[in-house]
């Protein structure tokens, strides 16, 4: 029976291998500290946080999220540690809430490995606090217990850590927040939550076995697809709201019927659009994000199982070889062989389950890819040859593919919501990754600009005619080659701006538009905008930043990155961050505001569930193909027809 704790209440823990689940109404940082018999944290090596997520017997998530799962093995914590405190903090510098009183009360649950809840605690009564000690697991006379704490700190993470006796707590708190901000800057935004019945039916990935090889518990019927490894189910009585960006309703229709099994008793045959949604495009969007989540979850289970197998082998060898009599002769050799055999068996079971799930997802991908609309499809998809400029925008746009090292053959489309919620930075620097370092600098800059042009073409193609405009700043005129398709087709609003005067003119016009639209929206007077203000969406492509930019232009660019997306002005930077080193930390908020992608393969993006490092592959126009020119020609023709 679950113990529902109130502040100060404790409860005996019946087992030592646990999972702590956190559910909050906004992204939070989850961490933990180890304390001695007096509750004091002896040093930073006793603090688990996103930048250093693992301690003996403890692992915390690597980034901020609205839901977390912390893994705890109390038998493996250091003998000097008598207390484990779970802490939550609001991330800073990302524009989110600054106090817990402004969001729903966080909910924390201690569960066994089977998922059964042992104790729960809802952290009510918080107000100005931005960090809180949520739970405390402590050892008393050899017995582990859990206590509901709920102690908040208005001074944030620094005050919380200092209260636990940590020296230089402010430095560690700053480091944690900076690490979280950087991680969130490279994390694609997940889709909006779906309704409680919104699971993909028929062929989701199977639950992974426990690390010790025991079969997994049966999955409950209709488990919501929005429960990833780092996203626990909401507390009882709390419903998930499904909100479509252009419809006022609470729940979408169910997915289409699932195809019958390929063989009696076998898994269901994959079906394109096997997800909830009002349209096929929305179903495919949710299905792709479901595949993304499935691959993240099954990979996390596989990695966890292999790490557990290695850890258990090391522990068994340490126990055996701690006896000097076993270090010589055949006893030690037999112990090593037995430990390695157990390790290999566990890894083999985990790999078998992983390969089964990957094969299932690969079969699903083979069905989904040919059914994708143009906005979700790669440039080699035949759908582009029959493309027509639409009457309304799609839900999302594909900007690349993602894969993990354990399954390099399975590529998941990276979809970003439309309208764009943040700008894009195409990194042309050679220091960002190994693949970039091996590429010639001039070639890398050309690839980066070609990548930006291809993204601009996709945006122009999926927006209705005359509702999306592209502006280009190319101070030195160095991108004439990659820009040729845009210039040749006549889809640019004006020729690329060159020199300091061109930079100043374009930034001035777009900044003025943002100011006027914001004032009109706040005053409820959108109809009173001057006639020269284009209320459509605008994309500004900036090449070779910061060349040609003075301090005023840099500030205007930062302003557009922060304020532009909310009123229809979006930024696409093609730049090498090393070129801006002279500005120091002044431009850090600019880079964090943009989603960084690369012109070559790079493993810099993280998923929003468990924080895996995914390799991003940019979309390539097939060599010799005229698909880009043909698509832009159709956009130009649609604009001419619309203007008649």
Coordinates of C-alpha atoms in Angstrom, one line a residue:
X1 CA 0.0 0.0 0.0
X2 CA 1.4 3.4 -1.0
X3 CA 2.2 5.8 1.9
X4 CA 1.1 9.3 1.1
X5 CA 3.5 11.4 3.1
X6 CA 3.1 14.9 4.5
X7 CA 6.0 17.2 5.3
X8 CA 8.1 15.7 8.1
X9 CA 6.6 12.2 7.9
X10 CA 8.8 9.2 7.4
X11 CA 8.3 5.6 6.1
X12 CA 10.4 2.5 6.1
X13 CA 11.8 1.4 2.7
X14 CA 11.2 -2.3 2.1
X15 CA 13.9 -2.6 -0.5
X16 CA 17.2 -0.8 -1.4
X17 CA 17.0 -0.7 -5.2
X18 CA 14.6 2.1 -5.9
X19 CA 13.4 4.7 -8.5
X20 CA 12.4 8.2 -7.6
X21 CA 10.0 9.8 -9.9
X22 CA 9.4 13.5 -10.2
X23 CA 6.5 15.2 -12.0
X24 CA 6.4 19.0 -12.2
X25 CA 4.4 21.6 -14.2
X26 CA 7.5 23.0 -15.7
X27 CA 11.0 21.9 -16.5
X28 CA 13.0 21.5 -13.3
X29 CA 16.6 20.4 -12.5
X30 CA 16.7 17.2 -10.5
X31 CA 19.8 16.2 -8.4
X32 CA 20.8 14.6 -5.2
X33 CA 23.4 14.9 -2.5
X34 CA 25.0 12.4 -0.1
X35 CA 25.4 13.4 3.5
X36 CA 27.4 12.0 6.4
X37 CA 25.9 11.0 9.8
X38 CA 25.5 14.8 10.5
X39 CA 23.8 15.4 7.2
X40 CA 26.9 17.4 5.8
X41 CA 27.9 17.1 2.2
X42 CA 31.7 16.5 2.3
X43 CA 32.5 17.9 -1.2
X44 CA 31.3 18.3 -4.7
X45 CA 32.1 14.6 -5.3
X46 CA 29.0 13.9 -3.1
X47 CA 26.6 16.0 -5.4
X48 CA 24.9 14.3 -8.4
X49 CA 23.7 16.9 -10.9
X50 CA 23.2 17.1 -14.7
X51 CA 26.9 17.9 -15.2
X52 CA 28.0 14.9 -13.1
X53 CA 25.0 12.6 -13.0
X54 CA 26.5 9.5 -11.5
X55 CA 27.7 8.7 -8.0
X56 CA 28.0 5.2 -6.4
X57 CA 24.5 3.9 -6.1
X58 CA 22.9 7.0 -7.6
X59 CA 22.1 8.4 -11.1
X60 CA 20.2 11.5 -11.9
X61 CA 18.9 12.9 -15.2
X62 CA 21.3 14.9 -17.4
X63 CA 19.0 17.9 -18.2
X64 CA 16.0 19.8 -17.0
X65 CA 12.6 18.4 -17.8
X66 CA 9.0 18.4 -16.4
X67 CA 9.4 14.7 -15.4
X68 CA 12.4 12.8 -14.1
X69 CA 13.4 9.3 -12.9
X70 CA 16.3 8.9 -10.5
X71 CA 17.9 5.5 -10.1
X72 CA 19.0 4.6 -6.5
X73 CA 20.8 1.5 -5.2
X74 CA 21.2 2.1 -1.4
X75 CA 23.5 -0.9 -1.0
X76 CA 26.0 0.7 -3.4
X77 CA 26.3 4.2 -1.8
X78 CA 29.5 4.9 0.2
X79 CA 29.6 3.5 3.7
X80 CA 30.3 7.0 5.0
X81 CA 27.0 8.3 3.5
X82 CA 24.0 8.1 5.8
X83 CA 21.7 10.4 4.0
X84 CA 20.6 10.9 0.4
X85 CA 18.6 14.1 -0.3
X86 CA 16.7 14.7 -3.5
X87 CA 16.7 18.3 -4.6
X88 CA 14.7 20.2 -7.3
X89 CA 15.5 23.6 -8.7
X90 CA 14.1 25.8 -11.4
X91 CA 16.5 26.4 -14.2
X92 CA 17.7 30.0 -14.7
X93 CA 18.4 31.9 -17.9
X94 CA 15.9 30.2 -20.1
X95 CA 12.9 32.5 -19.6
X96 CA 10.9 30.1 -17.4
X97 CA 9.2 30.7 -14.1
X98 CA 11.4 32.0 -11.3
X99 CA 9.6 30.6 -8.3
X100 CA 7.8 27.4 -7.5
X101 CA 4.7 29.3 -6.3
X102 CA 4.0 30.2 -10.0
X103 CA 3.7 26.5 -11.1
X104 CA 1.8 23.4 -10.1
X105 CA 3.1 21.7 -7.0
X106 CA 5.8 19.1 -7.8
X107 CA 5.0 15.5 -7.1
X108 CA 7.6 13.0 -6.0
X109 CA 7.2 9.2 -5.7
X110 CA 9.5 6.5 -4.4
X111 CA 8.9 3.2 -6.3
X112 CA 10.4 -0.2 -6.6
X113 CA 11.9 -1.5 -9.8
X114 CA 8.5 -3.0 -10.7
X115 CA 7.0 0.5 -10.7
X116 CA 4.9 0.0 -7.6
X117 CA 4.8 3.1 -5.4
X118 CA 6.2 2.9 -1.9
X119 CA 5.7 6.5 -0.8
X120 CA 4.6 9.7 -2.5
X121 CA 4.8 13.4 -1.5
X122 CA 3.2 16.5 -3.1
X123 CA 5.3 19.6 -2.4
X124 CA 2.6 22.1 -1.5
X125 CA 3.0 25.5 0.1
X126 CA 6.0 26.7 -1.9
X127 CA 6.0 30.4 -3.0
X128 CA 9.1 32.5 -3.6
X129 CA 11.4 29.4 -3.4
X130 CA 13.3 28.5 -6.6
X131 CA 15.0 25.4 -5.1
X132 CA 13.7 22.7 -2.7
X133 CA 14.9 19.7 -0.8
X134 CA 12.1 17.3 -1.7
X135 CA 12.9 13.9 -0.1
X136 CA 15.5 12.5 2.2
X137 CA 16.5 8.8 2.3
X138 CA 18.4 8.2 5.5
X139 CA 19.9 5.2 7.3
X140 CA 19.0 4.7 11.0
X141 CA 20.3 1.6 12.9
X142 CA 20.9 -0.2 9.6
X143 CA 17.4 0.5 8.2
X144 CA 16.7 2.9 5.3
X145 CA 13.8 5.2 5.6
X146 CA 12.3 8.0 3.5
X147 CA 11.3 11.3 4.9
X148 CA 9.2 14.0 3.2
X149 CA 11.2 17.3 3.6
X150 CA 9.8 20.0 1.3
X151 CA 12.3 22.7 2.5
X152 CA 12.4 25.5 0.0
X153 CA 15.1 28.2 -0.6
X154 CA 14.3 31.6 -2.0
X155 CA 18.0 32.0 -2.6
X156 CA 18.0 29.1 -5.0
X157 CA 20.4 26.2 -5.5
X158 CA 23.3 28.0 -3.9
X159 CA 21.5 28.5 -0.6
X160 CA 20.2 24.9 -0.6
X161 CA 23.8 23.5 -1.1
X162 CA 25.3 25.9 1.4
X163 CA 22.7 24.8 4.0
X164 CA 23.9 21.2 3.6
X165 CA 27.5 22.4 4.5
X166 CA 29.0 22.4 1.0
X167 CA 31.9 24.8 0.6
X168 CA 31.8 27.2 -2.4
X169 CA 28.2 26.2 -3.0
X170 CA 27.6 29.3 -5.2
X171 CA 30.2 28.2 -7.7
X172 CA 28.7 24.7 -8.0
X173 CA 25.2 26.2 -8.3
X174 CA 26.4 28.5 -11.1
X175 CA 28.1 25.6 -12.9
X176 CA 24.9 23.4 -12.6
X177 CA 22.7 26.1 -14.0
X178 CA 25.1 26.9 -16.9
X179 CA 25.3 23.2 -17.8
X180 CA 21.5 23.0 -17.8
X181 CA 21.1 26.1 -20.0
X182 CA 23.6 24.7 -22.5
X183 CA 21.8 21.3 -22.5
X184 CA 18.4 22.9 -23.1
X185 CA 19.8 25.0 -25.9
X186 CA 20.7 21.8 -27.8
X187 CA 17.5 19.9 -27.0
X188 CA 14.7 19.9 -29.6
X189 CA 11.3 20.8 -28.1
X190 CA 9.1 17.8 -27.6
X191 CA 5.6 17.7 -29.1
X192 CA 2.7 18.9 -27.0
X193 CA 1.2 16.4 -24.5
X194 CA -1.4 14.0 -25.9
X195 CA -4.6 12.9 -24.4
X196 CA -4.6 10.0 -21.9
X197 CA -5.7 7.6 -24.6
X198 CA -3.2 8.9 -27.1
X199 CA -0.9 5.9 -27.3
X200 CA 0.2 4.5 -30.6
X201 CA -1.5 1.2 -30.8
X202 CA -0.4 -2.2 -31.9
X203 CA 3.4 -2.2 -32.1
X204 CA 5.1 0.0 -29.5
X205 CA 8.4 -1.2 -28.2
X206 CA 8.3 -3.9 -25.5
X207 CA 9.2 -3.2 -21.9
X208 CA 12.9 -4.0 -21.3
X209 CA 13.8 -6.7 -18.8
X210 CA 15.2 -5.7 -15.5
X211 CA 19.0 -5.6 -15.3
X212 CA 19.1 -8.9 -13.5
X213 CA 17.3 -10.5 -16.4
X214 CA 13.9 -11.0 -14.8
X215 CA 11.0 -10.6 -17.1
X216 CA 9.4 -7.2 -17.2
X217 CA 5.9 -6.6 -15.6
X218 CA 3.0 -6.6 -17.9
X219 CA 2.3 -3.2 -19.3
X220 CA -1.0 -1.7 -18.2
X221 CA -3.6 -1.2 -21.0
X222 CA -3.6 2.0 -22.9
X223 CA -0.5 3.4 -21.2
X224 CA -0.1 7.0 -22.3
X225 CA 2.6 7.5 -24.9
X226 CA 3.8 10.6 -23.0
X227 CA 5.4 8.6 -20.2
X228 CA 9.1 8.4 -21.3
X229 CA 12.0 7.4 -19.0
X230 CA 12.3 10.9 -17.6
X231 CA 8.6 11.7 -17.7
X232 CA 6.5 9.9 -15.0
X233 CA 2.8 9.6 -15.2
X234 CA 0.9 12.5 -13.5
X235 CA -0.4 12.1 -10.0
X236 CA -3.9 10.8 -9.5
X237 CA -6.6 13.3 -10.5
X238 CA -4.4 15.3 -12.8
X239 CA -5.3 15.0 -16.5
X240 CA -3.1 15.8 -19.5
X241 CA -4.5 18.5 -21.7
X242 CA -4.2 18.0 -25.5
X243 CA -4.0 21.3 -27.3
X244 CA -3.7 21.6 -31.0
X245 CA -2.2 25.0 -32.1
X246 CA -5.1 25.8 -34.4
X247 CA -8.1 24.1 -32.8
X248 CA -10.0 24.7 -29.6
X249 CA -10.8 21.2 -28.5
X250 CA -9.7 18.8 -25.8
X251 CA -9.0 15.5 -27.4
X252 CA -8.2 14.2 -30.9
X253 CA -9.9 11.3 -32.6
X254 CA -8.4 7.9 -32.1
X255 CA -5.8 6.5 -34.4
X256 CA -6.9 4.4 -37.4
X257 CA -7.4 0.7 -36.9
X258 CA -4.1 -1.3 -36.6
X259 CA -3.3 -3.8 -39.3
X260 CA -3.7 -7.4 -38.4
X261 CA -0.6 -9.3 -37.2
X262 CA 1.8 -10.5 -39.9
X263 CA 1.6 -14.0 -38.3
X264 CA -0.8 -15.4 -35.7
X265 CA 0.4 -14.3 -32.3
X266 CA 3.1 -12.1 -33.8
X267 CA 3.6 -8.4 -33.6
X268 CA 1.2 -6.2 -35.6
X269 CA 2.2 -5.1 -39.0
X270 CA 3.4 -1.4 -39.0
X271 CA 1.0 1.2 -40.3
X272 CA 1.7 4.7 -41.4
X273 CA -0.3 7.2 -39.3
X274 CA -0.6 4.9 -36.3
X275 CA -1.1 7.7 -33.7
X276 CA -3.8 10.1 -32.6
X277 CA -4.5 13.2 -34.6
X278 CA -7.1 15.2 -36.5
X279 CA -5.4 14.7 -39.8
X280 CA -2.9 12.3 -41.4
X281 CA -0.2 14.9 -41.1
X282 CA -0.8 15.2 -37.4
X283 CA -0.9 11.5 -36.9
X284 CA 2.4 11.1 -38.8
X285 CA 3.9 13.9 -36.7
X286 CA 2.9 12.1 -33.4
X287 CA 4.0 8.8 -34.8
X288 CA 7.5 10.1 -35.7
X289 CA 7.9 11.6 -32.2
X290 CA 6.7 8.3 -30.8
X291 CA 9.4 6.4 -32.7
X292 CA 12.0 8.9 -31.4
X293 CA 10.8 8.3 -27.9
X294 CA 10.7 4.5 -28.3
X295 CA 14.3 4.4 -29.6
X296 CA 15.5 6.6 -26.7
X297 CA 13.7 4.4 -24.2
X298 CA 14.9 1.1 -25.5
X299 CA 18.5 2.4 -25.8
X300 CA 18.4 3.7 -22.2
X301 CA 17.2 0.2 -21.1
X302 CA 20.0 -1.5 -23.0
X303 CA 22.7 0.8 -21.7
X304 CA 21.4 0.5 -18.2
X305 CA 21.4 -3.3 -18.4
X306 CA 25.0 -3.5 -19.8
X307 CA 26.3 -1.0 -17.2
X308 CA 24.6 -3.1 -14.4
X309 CA 26.2 -6.3 -15.8
X310 CA 29.6 -4.7 -15.8
X311 CA 29.1 -3.3 -12.3
X312 CA 27.9 -6.6 -10.9
X313 CA 30.9 -8.4 -12.5
X314 CA 33.3 -5.9 -10.8
X315 CA 31.6 -6.3 -7.5
X316 CA 31.7 -10.1 -7.6
X317 CA 35.4 -10.1 -8.6
X318 CA 36.2 -7.6 -5.8
X319 CA 34.4 -9.7 -3.2
X320 CA 36.1 -12.9 -4.4
X321 CA 39.6 -11.5 -4.8
X322 CA 39.5 -9.6 -1.5
X323 CA 40.4 -13.0 0.1
X324 CA 44.1 -13.5 -0.5
X325 CA 43.6 -17.3 -0.8
X326 CA 41.6 -16.7 -4.0
X327 CA 44.3 -14.6 -5.7
X328 CA 46.5 -17.5 -6.6
X329 CA 45.7 -20.9 -8.1
X330 CA 42.6 -21.9 -9.9
X331 CA 40.0 -20.3 -7.6
X332 CA 40.7 -16.8 -8.8
X333 CA 40.6 -17.9 -12.5
X334 CA 37.3 -19.8 -11.9
X335 CA 35.8 -16.7 -10.2
X336 CA 36.8 -14.5 -13.1
X337 CA 35.3 -16.9 -15.7
X338 CA 32.1 -17.2 -13.8
X339 CA 31.7 -13.5 -13.3
X340 CA 32.4 -12.8 -17.0
X341 CA 30.0 -15.6 -18.0
X342 CA 27.2 -13.9 -16.0
X343 CA 28.1 -10.6 -17.4
X344 CA 28.0 -11.9 -21.0
X345 CA 24.6 -13.6 -20.4
X346 CA 23.0 -10.4 -19.1
X347 CA 24.5 -8.4 -21.9
X348 CA 23.3 -11.0 -24.4
X349 CA 19.7 -10.8 -23.1
X350 CA 19.7 -7.1 -23.1
X351 CA 21.1 -7.0 -26.7
X352 CA 18.5 -9.5 -27.8
X353 CA 15.6 -7.3 -26.5
X354 CA 17.3 -4.2 -28.0
X355 CA 17.7 -5.8 -31.4
X356 CA 14.1 -6.9 -31.4
X357 CA 12.8 -3.4 -30.6
X358 CA 15.1 -1.8 -33.2
X359 CA 14.0 -4.3 -35.9
X360 CA 10.4 -3.4 -35.1
X361 CA 11.1 0.3 -35.3
X362 CA 13.1 -0.2 -38.5
X363 CA 10.1 -1.9 -40.1
X364 CA 7.9 0.9 -38.9
X365 CA 10.2 3.5 -40.4
X366 CA 10.2 1.7 -43.8
X367 CA 6.4 2.1 -43.8
X368 CA 6.3 5.7 -42.6
X369 CA 9.0 7.3 -44.8
X370 CA 7.2 6.8 -48.1
X371 CA 3.9 8.1 -46.6
X372 CA 5.4 11.4 -45.4
X373 CA 4.1 14.7 -46.7
X374 CA 6.7 17.1 -48.3
X375 CA 7.2 19.1 -45.0
X376 CA 8.3 15.8 -43.3
X377 CA 10.1 14.2 -46.2
X378 CA 13.7 14.2 -47.3
X379 CA 14.8 15.8 -50.6
X380 CA 15.1 12.3 -52.2
X381 CA 11.4 11.6 -51.5
X382 CA 9.3 11.5 -54.8
X383 CA 6.6 13.6 -53.0
X384 CA 8.6 16.7 -53.8
X385 CA 8.1 16.2 -57.6
X386 CA 4.3 16.5 -57.2
X387 CA 4.5 19.2 -54.6
X388 CA 2.1 22.2 -54.7
X389 CA 2.3 25.3 -52.5
X390 CA -0.3 24.7 -49.7
X391 CA -3.1 26.8 -48.5
X392 CA -2.1 26.4 -44.8
X393 CA 1.0 25.6 -43.0
X394 CA 1.8 22.1 -41.8
X395 CA 2.4 21.2 -38.1
X396 CA 6.1 20.8 -38.5
X397 CA 9.2 20.8 -40.7
X398 CA 11.9 18.2 -41.1
X399 CA 15.4 19.7 -40.6
X400 CA 17.5 16.6 -40.5
X401 CA 17.8 13.0 -39.2
X402 CA 18.9 11.6 -35.9
X403 CA 20.5 8.3 -35.0
X404 CA 22.3 6.6 -32.1
X405 CA 25.6 4.6 -32.2
X406 CA 23.9 1.4 -31.1
X407 CA 21.5 1.6 -34.2
X408 CA 23.2 3.6 -36.9
X409 CA 20.9 2.2 -39.6
X410 CA 17.7 3.5 -38.0
X411 CA 17.3 7.2 -38.8
X412 CA 14.5 9.2 -37.1
X413 CA 13.4 12.4 -38.8
X414 CA 14.0 15.6 -36.7
X415 CA 10.8 17.6 -36.8
X416 CA 10.5 21.1 -35.4
X417 CA 7.1 22.8 -34.9
X418 CA 5.8 25.5 -37.1
X419 CA 5.7 28.4 -36.7
X420 CA 9.3 28.2 -35.5
X421 CA 9.5 28.7 -31.8
X422 CA 13.3 29.5 -31.8
X423 CA 15.9 30.5 -34.3
X424 CA 18.4 28.1 -36.0
X425 CA 22.2 28.3 -35.9
X426 CA 24.0 26.4 -38.6
X427 CA 27.5 26.1 -37.1
X428 CA 30.2 26.7 -39.7
X429 CA 33.1 26.2 -37.1
X430 CA 35.7 23.5 -37.3
X431 CA 36.1 23.0 -33.6
X432 CA 32.6 21.8 -32.9
X433 CA 33.1 18.2 -33.9
X434 CA 35.5 15.6 -35.2
X435 CA 33.8 15.6 -38.6
X436 CA 34.0 19.4 -38.9
X437 CA 37.7 19.4 -37.9
X438 CA 38.4 17.0 -40.8
X439 CA 36.6 19.3 -43.3
X440 CA 38.3 22.2 -45.1
X441 CA 37.3 25.5 -43.6
X442 CA 36.1 27.0 -46.9
X443 CA 34.2 23.8 -47.8
X444 CA 32.6 23.8 -44.3
X445 CA 31.3 27.4 -44.7
X446 CA 29.9 26.5 -48.1
X447 CA 28.1 23.4 -46.8
X448 CA 26.7 25.4 -43.9
X449 CA 25.3 28.1 -46.2
X450 CA 23.9 25.4 -48.6
X451 CA 22.2 23.9 -45.6
X452 CA 20.7 27.2 -44.6
X453 CA 19.4 27.8 -48.2
X454 CA 17.9 24.3 -48.3
X455 CA 16.0 25.0 -45.0
X456 CA 14.8 28.4 -46.3
X457 CA 13.6 26.7 -49.5
X458 CA 11.6 24.1 -47.4
X459 CA 10.0 26.9 -45.4
X460 CA 9.0 28.8 -48.5
X461 CA 7.6 25.6 -50.0
X462 CA 5.4 24.7 -47.1
X463 CA 4.0 28.1 -46.3
X464 CA 1.1 29.6 -48.4
X465 CA 2.2 31.9 -51.2
X466 CA 3.1 35.5 -49.9
X467 CA 2.9 34.4 -46.3
X468 CA 6.6 33.8 -45.8
X469 CA 9.5 36.1 -46.8
X470 CA 13.2 35.5 -46.8
X471 CA 15.9 38.2 -46.2
X472 CA 19.6 37.6 -46.4
X473 CA 22.6 39.4 -44.9
X474 CA 25.8 38.5 -46.6
X475 CA 28.2 41.3 -45.6
X476 CA 31.2 40.3 -47.7
X477 CA 29.2 38.7 -50.5
X478 CA 31.0 35.4 -49.9
X479 CA 27.8 33.2 -50.2
X480 CA 26.9 34.1 -53.8
X481 CA 27.3 30.5 -54.9
X482 CA 25.1 28.8 -52.3
X483 CA 22.5 31.6 -52.5
X484 CA 22.2 31.2 -56.3
X485 CA 19.0 29.0 -56.2
X486 CA 17.2 31.7 -54.1
X487 CA 18.4 34.6 -56.3
X488 CA 17.7 32.8 -59.6
X489 CA 14.1 31.9 -58.7
X490 CA 13.2 35.4 -57.5
X491 CA 11.8 34.3 -54.2
X492 CA 13.9 36.7 -52.1
X493 CA 12.2 39.8 -50.8
X494 CA 15.3 41.9 -51.9
X495 CA 18.8 41.2 -53.0
X496 CA 21.2 40.0 -50.3
X497 CA 22.3 42.9 -48.1
X498 CA 26.1 43.5 -48.3
X499 CA 28.4 45.8 -46.3
X500 CA 27.7 47.8 -43.2
X501 CA 24.9 49.9 -44.8
X502 CA 23.1 46.8 -46.0
X503 CA 23.3 45.2 -42.5
X504 CA 22.0 48.3 -40.9
X505 CA 19.1 48.7 -43.3
X506 CA 17.8 45.2 -43.0
X507 CA 18.1 45.0 -39.2
X508 CA 16.4 48.4 -38.9
X509 CA 13.4 47.3 -40.9
X510 CA 12.9 44.0 -39.1
X511 CA 13.4 45.6 -35.7
X512 CA 10.9 48.3 -36.5
X513 CA 8.4 45.6 -37.6
X514 CA 8.9 43.6 -34.4
X515 CA 8.3 46.8 -32.3
X516 CA 5.2 47.9 -34.2
X517 CA 3.6 44.5 -34.1
X518 CA 4.3 44.0 -30.4
X519 CA 2.8 47.4 -29.6
X520 CA -0.3 46.7 -31.8
X521 CA -0.8 43.3 -30.2
X522 CA -0.5 44.7 -26.6
X523 CA -2.9 47.5 -27.5
X524 CA -5.4 45.2 -29.2
X525 CA -5.1 47.3 -32.4
X526 CA -3.6 45.0 -35.0
X527 CA -5.8 46.6 -37.7
X528 CA -4.0 50.0 -37.1
X529 CA -0.6 48.9 -38.3
X530 CA 1.0 51.1 -41.0
X531 CA 0.4 49.8 -44.5
X532 CA 4.1 49.2 -45.2
X533 CA 4.2 46.6 -42.3
X534 CA 4.1 43.1 -43.7
X535 CA 2.3 40.9 -41.2
X536 CA 3.5 37.6 -42.8
X537 CA 6.3 35.5 -41.4
X538 CA 9.9 36.6 -42.1
X539 CA 13.1 34.6 -42.0
X540 CA 16.4 36.5 -41.8
X541 CA 19.5 34.5 -42.9
X542 CA 22.8 35.9 -41.5
X543 CA 26.0 34.8 -43.0
X544 CA 29.5 35.2 -41.6
X545 CA 28.5 36.8 -38.4
X546 CA 29.9 39.1 -36.9
X547 CA 31.6 40.5 -40.0
X548 CA 29.9 43.8 -40.9
X549 CA 28.2 44.2 -37.5
X550 CA 28.8 47.0 -35.1
X551 CA 27.7 47.0 -31.5
X552 CA 24.3 48.5 -32.4
X553 CA 23.7 45.8 -35.0
X554 CA 24.7 43.0 -32.6
X555 CA 22.2 44.3 -30.1
X556 CA 19.5 44.4 -32.8
X557 CA 20.3 40.8 -33.8
X558 CA 20.0 39.7 -30.1
X559 CA 16.7 41.5 -29.9
X560 CA 15.4 39.7 -33.0
X561 CA 16.4 36.4 -31.6
X562 CA 14.6 37.0 -28.3
X563 CA 11.5 38.9 -29.4
X564 CA 11.1 38.0 -33.1
X565 CA 9.6 34.5 -33.1
X566 CA 6.6 35.6 -31.1
X567 CA 5.6 38.2 -33.8
X568 CA 6.7 36.3 -36.9
X569 CA 10.4 37.2 -37.4
X570 CA 12.7 34.2 -37.3
X571 CA 16.5 34.1 -37.4
X572 CA 18.9 31.6 -39.1
X573 CA 22.5 32.2 -38.3
X574 CA 25.4 30.7 -40.4
X575 CA 28.4 31.4 -38.2
X576 CA 31.5 30.2 -36.4
X577 CA 31.2 30.9 -32.7
X578 CA 35.0 31.3 -32.5
X579 CA 34.7 34.4 -34.7
X580 CA 32.8 36.1 -31.9
X581 CA 35.3 35.3 -29.2
X582 CA 36.1 39.0 -28.8
X583 CA 32.6 39.6 -27.4
X584 CA 33.2 37.3 -24.5
X585 CA 30.1 36.1 -22.7
X586 CA 27.9 38.9 -24.1
X587 CA 26.7 36.7 -26.9
X588 CA 26.1 33.6 -24.8
X589 CA 22.4 34.3 -24.6
X590 CA 22.2 34.6 -28.4
X591 CA 23.7 31.2 -29.0
X592 CA 21.5 29.6 -26.3
X593 CA 18.4 31.0 -27.9
X594 CA 19.1 29.2 -31.1
X595 CA 18.8 25.5 -32.0
X596 CA 22.3 24.5 -33.2
X597 CA 22.6 22.2 -36.2
X598 CA 25.7 21.3 -38.2
X599 CA 26.5 21.0 -41.9
X600 CA 28.2 17.7 -41.2
X601 CA 27.3 14.7 -38.9
X602 CA 27.7 15.7 -35.3
X603 CA 26.4 14.2 -32.0
X604 CA 25.5 17.4 -30.2
X605 CA 21.7 17.1 -29.9
X606 CA 19.9 15.6 -26.9
X607 CA 16.5 14.0 -26.6
X608 CA 14.0 15.6 -24.1
X609 CA 13.4 12.3 -22.2
X610 CA 16.7 10.8 -21.1
X611 CA 19.3 13.1 -22.6
X612 CA 21.1 10.7 -25.0
X613 CA 23.6 12.4 -27.4
X614 CA 22.1 11.8 -30.8
X615 CA 24.1 12.2 -34.1
X616 CA 22.5 14.8 -36.3
X617 CA 22.7 14.3 -40.1
X618 CA 21.8 17.3 -42.3
X619 CA 19.4 16.8 -45.2
X620 CA 21.2 16.6 -48.5
X621 CA 19.9 17.4 -51.9
X622 CA 20.8 14.4 -54.1
X623 CA 23.8 15.1 -56.4
X624 CA 22.7 16.3 -59.8
X625 CA 19.1 16.7 -58.7
X626 CA 17.1 19.8 -59.7
X627 CA 14.5 19.3 -56.9
X628 CA 15.6 22.5 -55.1
X629 CA 15.3 24.7 -58.2
X630 CA 12.0 23.0 -59.2
X631 CA 10.5 23.6 -55.7
X632 CA 11.6 27.3 -55.7
X633 CA 10.2 27.8 -59.2
X634 CA 6.8 26.5 -58.0
X635 CA 6.9 28.9 -55.1
X636 CA 7.7 31.8 -57.4
X637 CA 4.9 30.8 -59.8
X638 CA 2.4 30.6 -57.0
X639 CA 3.3 34.1 -55.8
X640 CA 2.9 35.5 -59.3
X641 CA -0.5 33.8 -59.6
X642 CA -1.5 35.1 -56.1
X643 CA -0.6 38.7 -57.0
X644 CA -2.7 38.9 -60.1

